[in-house]
Amino acid sequence: MSDPTKCSDEMAGQTSSVRESPANGPSPLACDDDTGLVDAAWWSARQDAYLAHATSVWEPRSPLNVIDHLERRRRDETWEVPLADLEAPEVAESWFRRIDDWLDCADFDMIRLLSLRLGYPDALPQQLAGAIEDRMVSFRHWYTDPAPQGIVDQRWYWSENHRLLFGVTEHLCGATFPDVEFTRTGRPGAFHGARGAERLHDWFDEKALYGFTEWHSDDYYAKDLAALITLVEFGTDAALVGRAAAFLDLFVFDMAIHCHDGTFGASHGRSYMKDKSRGVDQPTFAAMKLCFDDTSAPWRAPEDDTVSLLPRNESGTLVARAQRWRPAEVLRRVATGDAESWSCQRNGLRLPLDEPFHTGPMHRDGWGYDDPGLLAFWWDRDAMALWQVVPLTMATMDTFGLWDIDLFAPARGLREVTGGDPEVGRRLAYDLRAFIASGLLTEVDTVCWRTPHVSLANAQRYLPGRAGYQHHTWQATLDEGATVFTTHPANAPFEDPDGWDPADHYWTGTATHPLSVQHRNVVVCCYQPAYASPTVEGLEGFRYLPETHAWFPTERFDEVRSHDRWTFGRRRGAFVALWSWRPVRWRRHDPERVFTDGLQTPFDLVAEGGAANVWICEVGDRDQSGSFEDFVASLITTVPEVVEHPLADEQARGVPYQGAHGGFDVRYWSPSLGVVDLDPSGVLRVDGDVASSPDEADLSALRFATPWCELAHGDTAVRIADGPWALEVDLGTGARTTSGPTL
């Protein structure tokens, strides 16, 4: 992998000249015909339907809403847009606030502003268009570029989605103004266009090899989509545009696999409660509704993207204005198919958290832990506190003055405790490895079982017992609003009646990861913390509550019943059953103090008495389980057997941490599967036969193992097929072909 901080002058000189309106030029996406794509008239009608909804309001302070109106006017010349409103001072103030104040997520704004400047170059008032161009040239496009003296740049450059966004913005800004001197570096735009392209190719190579770090993220897939479709629509480098389109197809395929009634019903590497509690709140919802038409739920009201960092309408707006890209018909069929499906995936790089302590410089795959050119590679995985990477982290923070960034505030104590010695920091991170790298995004096996009525998805055995952050382990999805999942809360709910704060980890993420294993329509989820809740000052961020709980919004179900420790729900023809080893009760929340999303009936099913607990979920439907009464009757006589192994030392049961919970042996008589056994090592058996093990033989060589696609790790040639319909893309070259019957 090349050094992302460097770019040769020779490479810079190859960038194309200034482009005034790239959207009007020929597409670099080579395609002889549209066979195998969704019907052009159907697609245009889908885009028009979204735009009609989005333009029901006019909010000039919202770049996304302005895009909606300008795109509708491009399609319908009679549509009037009050462009004079854009000259109001508050418009520029809101559009540029995060950019000018050096705030985090300014790259989110740059993507929208690029769509305005490059997509509608003659529509904006001259002064506002000039202001956008000024920011394109003066923006700090990478963390290694000089920042003004005395400025603390609060931006996060290094996560999977931010790396992609910064790469796209730098490439397009540089390619648009190749001969203009850029403010931060004093280099011409051609240099930045080429450097952005180099970083993008590195990103594409890496994701082709390992898959996505922020797996199935209903929040950050929306950001990936925004970056990729912007590059596809406005790029002129055929190689880059082709690869961007190929990865755009892959993201849409991933969403299609997990689509149920328009909901991205998956485990998520990163997610927030404000978005995940129901499908219509997910930032991916608008794009999925556009591409798949799999839900009758209405479009969400346009959201103020100058305030919200993850506006729910962004994916819809940028897909609705797409002229070059159209989804393949096979992707729509994957999302809406009626056949029962069982899909497995493996994403990410395996990070050896528990290997014996050493000071060696190399990962087993050949990546250098101490290589400054790979900093973004490691931090993409939130591995800044991974003990092998800590010396590089500390050196980088010293070199670029990152200790003052607000998002690094929790790390300042590390510098004080270690005296700035990186090797002391490495040893400390190793000793605290059960929780210090709580946001870690390592290799993950995910599964999804889906019927026309219900879906169940899980992250198999993901870092059991260790601290979590924004991870979402498992979910049952009955429709856009009726979802069920469990978490281990880190704190009591914030007293904020106006919304779920992303920093409130009562529902967002999980304080500790469970040992959670799914086979088809059953998941067994064991919470077994690998460390005691810290009492030491300075480690407050890793504390947790002595309870687990389930999201079960009774108001969004047609029926809910309880029997002993079982809770049952029905939504239309879909059924869910949830069992807890510990006794459960409904916790009521005062809507004057705690946000309840308008729910009037119980939704928070709490199992108190300890953080260690076993939850079992089984889903069914009217086609496979009979009536809801039959489903309930088949389960209420079932009492799972649980044997707890409370504490373990370093030698007992293979648990590597002092004081760690020893795990559970679980036996459950499933009426649909048979006898389900799960042992503390994570081996799940059905009627005595191994159905799932830590080796996951069905995934050992495969990135995708689904009814529509099998893809080996490292293979860039992706073929997705459903009967005669097919999509073939090459993640390495960007080649894209579609096929299917003539419509």
PDB file of N, CA and C in Angstrom, residues 289 360 385 399 687:
ATOM      1  N   LYS A 289     -35.608   2.440   0.031  1.00  0.00           N
ATOM      2  CA  LYS A 289     -36.970   2.600  -0.489  1.00  0.00           C
ATOM      3  C   LYS A 289     -36.938   2.972  -1.970  1.00  0.00           C
ATOM      4  N   GLY A 360       6.942  -6.815  18.580  1.00  0.00           N
ATOM      5  CA  GLY A 360       7.172  -7.014  17.152  1.00  0.00           C
ATOM      6  C   GLY A 360       6.437  -5.990  16.308  1.00  0.00           C
ATOM      7  N   ALA A 385      -6.142   2.226  20.210  1.00  0.00           N
ATOM      8  CA  ALA A 385      -5.792   1.730  21.544  1.00  0.00           C
ATOM      9  C   ALA A 385      -5.461   0.241  21.533  1.00  0.00           C
ATOM     10  N   THR A 399       3.191  14.251  16.895  1.00  0.00           N
ATOM     11  CA  THR A 399       3.660  14.897  15.667  1.00  0.00           C
ATOM     12  C   THR A 399       2.662  15.908  15.129  1.00  0.00           C
ATOM     13  N   ASP A 687     -29.413 -30.843  17.745  1.00  0.00           N
ATOM     14  CA  ASP A 687     -29.605 -32.300  17.826  1.00  0.00           C
ATOM     15  C   ASP A 687     -28.266 -33.032  17.783  1.00  0.00           C
TER      16      ASP A 687
END
